[in-house]
Amino acid sequence: EHLVNMIPTLKPRSYSIASSPLMHPDRIQLCVVQVDWTVESTKEFRIGEATGYMKQQQPGTLLMCAVRQSAIVLPKDPRDPVIMAGMGTGLAPWRAVTQERASQKRKGMEVGPCMLFYGARYSQSEYLYREEFGQYVEEGVLDIHTAFSRDQARKVYVQHRIVEAGERVA
């Protein structure tokens, strides 16, 4: 019992909501990528506690969660521009913002431009929501600038794409 009491309890995991209530009023979507790695010294494969647990669940399984107030504050006027930058699963809140603007536009509202700078290592395996974002580009809701650092010899990061966008960001 003494040994068990020495082991710290797992800390709660927080995930950003990746969906807009205007587009999905009856559910909340998350953007979760499984955390896994191999321990160098033992070659043992490990899986993150939270993502491993979620992966084991069947669709429709109820999980305990809490929803907190967002730290992101959008302009009151949907015609005002929004500039967003996210790397990997950090894309989650920006997907929600883009869905919000797409929903508003589809309802006939005039919306301002959304500019998204998204970065990851590899386009083929890590470009999250590629088709969905392509649709928003076609609808005129989104202007996306991607940076995939390992797809070419010279590493390209989000900050490079922001500099390239120059005056459009300023």
mmCIF file of C-alpha atoms in Angstrom:
data_model
loop_
_atom_site.group_PDB
_atom_site.id
_atom_site.type_symbol
_atom_site.label_atom_id
_atom_site.label_comp_id
_atom_site.label_asym_id
_atom_site.label_seq_id
_atom_site.Cartn_x
_atom_site.Cartn_y
_atom_site.Cartn_z
ATOM 1 C CA GLU A 1 0.000 0.000 0.000
ATOM 2 C CA HIS A 2 2.871 2.392 0.816
ATOM 3 C CA LEU A 3 4.360 1.820 -2.630
ATOM 4 C CA VAL A 4 1.003 2.498 -4.344
ATOM 5 C CA ASN A 5 0.621 5.757 -2.380
ATOM 6 C CA MET A 6 4.001 6.919 -3.718
ATOM 7 C CA ILE A 7 2.800 6.728 -7.340
ATOM 8 C CA PRO A 8 1.326 10.071 -8.414
ATOM 9 C CA THR A 9 -2.172 10.131 -9.862
ATOM 10 C CA LEU A 10 -2.503 10.813 -13.562
ATOM 11 C CA LYS A 11 -3.144 14.435 -14.379
ATOM 12 C CA PRO A 12 -6.214 15.225 -16.487
ATOM 13 C CA ARG A 13 -5.597 15.676 -20.200
ATOM 14 C CA SER A 14 -6.965 18.754 -21.933
ATOM 15 C CA TYR A 15 -7.916 18.837 -25.590
ATOM 16 C CA SER A 16 -9.098 21.775 -27.645
ATOM 17 C CA ILE A 17 -12.532 21.501 -29.203
ATOM 18 C CA ALA A 18 -12.163 21.095 -32.952
ATOM 19 C CA SER A 19 -15.742 21.814 -34.022
ATOM 20 C CA SER A 20 -18.163 24.718 -34.175
ATOM 21 C CA PRO A 21 -21.525 24.519 -32.413
ATOM 22 C CA LEU A 22 -23.048 26.239 -35.459
ATOM 23 C CA MET A 23 -21.955 23.341 -37.688
ATOM 24 C CA HIS A 24 -22.326 20.534 -35.123
ATOM 25 C CA PRO A 25 -24.902 21.682 -32.543
ATOM 26 C CA ASP A 26 -25.382 18.269 -30.957
ATOM 27 C CA ARG A 27 -21.779 17.108 -30.510
ATOM 28 C CA ILE A 28 -18.233 18.161 -29.723
ATOM 29 C CA GLN A 29 -15.339 16.969 -31.866
ATOM 30 C CA LEU A 30 -11.741 16.745 -30.695
ATOM 31 C CA CYS A 31 -8.513 16.499 -32.657
ATOM 32 C CA VAL A 32 -6.468 13.744 -31.020
ATOM 33 C CA VAL A 33 -3.330 12.083 -32.358
ATOM 34 C CA GLN A 34 -2.136 8.917 -30.635
ATOM 35 C CA VAL A 35 1.035 9.413 -28.637
ATOM 36 C CA ASP A 36 3.409 6.480 -28.990
ATOM 37 C CA TRP A 37 7.144 5.924 -28.883
ATOM 38 C CA THR A 38 9.837 3.294 -28.523
ATOM 39 C CA VAL A 39 12.121 3.403 -25.478
ATOM 40 C CA GLU A 40 15.659 3.531 -26.891
ATOM 41 C CA SER A 41 17.352 1.503 -24.143
ATOM 42 C CA THR A 42 14.847 -1.373 -24.068
ATOM 43 C CA LYS A 43 13.218 -1.092 -27.533
ATOM 44 C CA GLU A 44 9.896 -1.298 -25.681
ATOM 45 C CA PHE A 45 6.907 0.226 -27.496
ATOM 46 C CA ARG A 46 4.851 2.602 -25.335
ATOM 47 C CA ILE A 47 1.487 4.281 -25.848
ATOM 48 C CA GLY A 48 0.262 7.410 -24.069
ATOM 49 C CA GLU A 49 -2.234 6.781 -21.281
ATOM 50 C CA ALA A 50 -5.009 9.066 -22.517
ATOM 51 C CA THR A 51 -4.718 8.402 -26.252
ATOM 52 C CA GLY A 52 -4.219 4.669 -25.657
ATOM 53 C CA TYR A 53 -7.355 4.572 -23.513
ATOM 54 C CA MET A 54 -9.396 6.466 -26.098
ATOM 55 C CA LYS A 55 -8.194 4.183 -28.887
ATOM 56 C CA GLN A 56 -9.484 1.141 -26.984
ATOM 57 C CA GLN A 57 -13.025 2.556 -26.721
ATOM 58 C CA GLN A 58 -15.832 1.579 -29.063
ATOM 59 C CA PRO A 59 -17.766 4.251 -30.994
ATOM 60 C CA GLY A 60 -20.567 5.590 -28.830
ATOM 61 C CA THR A 61 -18.757 4.931 -25.557
ATOM 62 C CA LEU A 62 -19.492 7.668 -23.017
ATOM 63 C CA LEU A 63 -16.396 9.256 -21.489
ATOM 64 C CA MET A 64 -16.254 11.673 -18.559
ATOM 65 C CA CYS A 65 -15.235 15.146 -19.615
ATOM 66 C CA ALA A 66 -15.534 18.812 -18.754
ATOM 67 C CA VAL A 67 -15.884 21.769 -21.097
ATOM 68 C CA ARG A 68 -14.124 24.960 -20.141
ATOM 69 C CA GLN A 69 -14.457 28.491 -21.467
ATOM 70 C CA SER A 70 -12.288 29.121 -24.511
ATOM 71 C CA ALA A 71 -9.308 31.420 -24.280
ATOM 72 C CA ILE A 72 -9.828 32.387 -27.928
ATOM 73 C CA VAL A 73 -11.867 35.531 -28.446
ATOM 74 C CA LEU A 74 -13.211 36.087 -31.928
ATOM 75 C CA PRO A 75 -14.089 39.512 -33.280
ATOM 76 C CA LYS A 76 -17.720 40.449 -32.587
ATOM 77 C CA ASP A 77 -18.181 41.364 -36.244
ATOM 78 C CA PRO A 78 -17.835 38.236 -38.451
ATOM 79 C CA ARG A 79 -16.654 40.502 -41.277
ATOM 80 C CA ASP A 80 -13.429 41.214 -39.377
ATOM 81 C CA PRO A 81 -10.433 39.150 -40.521
ATOM 82 C CA VAL A 82 -8.984 36.330 -38.447
ATOM 83 C CA ILE A 83 -5.348 35.210 -38.646
ATOM 84 C CA MET A 84 -4.605 31.786 -37.161
ATOM 85 C CA ALA A 85 -1.470 29.656 -36.713
ATOM 86 C CA GLY A 86 -1.368 26.068 -35.528
ATOM 87 C CA MET A 87 1.024 23.162 -35.590
ATOM 88 C CA GLY A 88 -0.088 19.526 -35.451
ATOM 89 C CA THR A 89 -3.115 19.057 -33.202
ATOM 90 C CA GLY A 90 -2.786 22.756 -32.297
ATOM 91 C CA LEU A 91 -4.958 23.091 -35.380
ATOM 92 C CA ALA A 92 -8.057 22.054 -33.396
ATOM 93 C CA PRO A 93 -9.388 25.460 -32.293
ATOM 94 C CA TRP A 94 -8.698 26.951 -35.727
ATOM 95 C CA ARG A 95 -10.769 24.236 -37.367
ATOM 96 C CA ALA A 96 -13.611 25.238 -35.033
ATOM 97 C CA VAL A 97 -13.191 28.918 -35.949
ATOM 98 C CA THR A 98 -13.147 28.104 -39.665
ATOM 99 C CA GLN A 99 -16.254 25.927 -39.308
ATOM 100 C CA GLU A 100 -17.958 28.828 -37.524
ATOM 101 C CA ARG A 101 -17.175 31.189 -40.405
ATOM 102 C CA ALA A 102 -18.182 28.600 -43.028
ATOM 103 C CA SER A 103 -21.514 28.053 -41.260
ATOM 104 C CA GLN A 104 -22.134 31.790 -41.078
ATOM 105 C CA LYS A 105 -21.373 32.218 -44.798
ATOM 106 C CA ARG A 106 -23.608 29.275 -45.737
ATOM 107 C CA LYS A 107 -26.451 31.011 -43.854
ATOM 108 C CA GLY A 108 -25.967 34.106 -46.005
ATOM 109 C CA MET A 109 -23.903 36.205 -43.619
ATOM 110 C CA GLU A 110 -21.001 38.233 -44.899
ATOM 111 C CA VAL A 111 -17.777 36.948 -43.333
ATOM 112 C CA GLY A 112 -14.282 38.345 -43.334
ATOM 113 C CA PRO A 113 -11.230 36.449 -44.467
ATOM 114 C CA CYS A 114 -9.749 33.627 -42.397
ATOM 115 C CA MET A 115 -6.042 33.120 -42.937
ATOM 116 C CA LEU A 116 -4.591 29.914 -41.508
ATOM 117 C CA PHE A 117 -0.915 29.026 -41.194
ATOM 118 C CA TYR A 118 -0.597 25.294 -40.534
ATOM 119 C CA GLY A 119 2.567 23.324 -39.945
ATOM 120 C CA ALA A 120 3.544 19.713 -39.421
ATOM 121 C CA ARG A 121 6.426 17.466 -40.394
ATOM 122 C CA TYR A 122 4.970 15.510 -43.322
ATOM 123 C CA SER A 123 2.167 16.428 -45.708
ATOM 124 C CA GLN A 124 1.209 12.836 -46.554
ATOM 125 C CA SER A 125 0.747 11.591 -42.994
ATOM 126 C CA GLU A 126 0.158 14.711 -40.887
ATOM 127 C CA TYR A 127 -1.987 17.101 -42.941
ATOM 128 C CA LEU A 128 -5.063 17.002 -40.718
ATOM 129 C CA TYR A 129 -8.451 17.853 -42.252
ATOM 130 C CA ARG A 130 -6.910 18.301 -45.733
ATOM 131 C CA GLU A 131 -10.161 17.704 -47.662
ATOM 132 C CA GLU A 132 -12.309 19.734 -45.275
ATOM 133 C CA PHE A 133 -9.990 22.730 -45.438
ATOM 134 C CA GLY A 134 -9.850 22.381 -49.229
ATOM 135 C CA GLN A 135 -13.638 22.742 -49.281
ATOM 136 C CA TYR A 136 -13.451 25.927 -47.192
ATOM 137 C CA VAL A 137 -10.861 27.331 -49.602
ATOM 138 C CA GLU A 138 -13.217 26.565 -52.534
ATOM 139 C CA GLU A 139 -16.074 28.282 -50.668
ATOM 140 C CA GLY A 140 -13.932 31.397 -50.235
ATOM 141 C CA VAL A 141 -13.930 31.148 -46.449
ATOM 142 C CA LEU A 142 -10.298 30.154 -45.907
ATOM 143 C CA ASP A 143 -6.864 31.093 -47.175
ATOM 144 C CA ILE A 144 -4.461 28.375 -45.986
ATOM 145 C CA HIS A 145 -0.669 28.450 -45.956
ATOM 146 C CA THR A 146 1.010 25.147 -45.126
ATOM 147 C CA ALA A 147 4.521 24.406 -43.943
ATOM 148 C CA PHE A 148 5.687 20.788 -43.889
ATOM 149 C CA SER A 149 9.166 20.848 -42.466
ATOM 150 C CA ARG A 150 10.374 17.401 -43.556
ATOM 151 C CA ASP A 151 8.924 17.185 -47.075
ATOM 152 C CA GLN A 152 11.955 18.826 -48.677
ATOM 153 C CA ALA A 153 15.681 19.262 -48.013
ATOM 154 C CA ARG A 154 15.303 22.806 -46.603
ATOM 155 C CA LYS A 155 13.113 22.831 -43.511
ATOM 156 C CA VAL A 156 10.104 25.110 -43.899
ATOM 157 C CA TYR A 157 8.194 26.252 -40.826
ATOM 158 C CA VAL A 158 5.049 28.304 -40.179
ATOM 159 C CA GLN A 159 7.113 31.408 -39.443
ATOM 160 C CA HIS A 160 8.547 31.221 -42.989
ATOM 161 C CA ARG A 161 5.029 31.158 -44.445
ATOM 162 C CA ILE A 162 3.989 34.125 -42.292
ATOM 163 C CA VAL A 163 6.960 36.146 -43.592
ATOM 164 C CA GLU A 164 6.085 35.133 -47.169
ATOM 165 C CA ALA A 165 2.505 36.373 -46.661
ATOM 166 C CA GLY A 166 4.003 39.715 -45.602
ATOM 167 C CA GLU A 167 1.611 42.596 -46.122
ATOM 168 C CA ARG A 168 -1.463 40.356 -46.065
ATOM 169 C CA VAL A 169 -0.675 39.557 -42.423
ATOM 170 C CA ALA A 170 0.177 43.106 -41.386
#
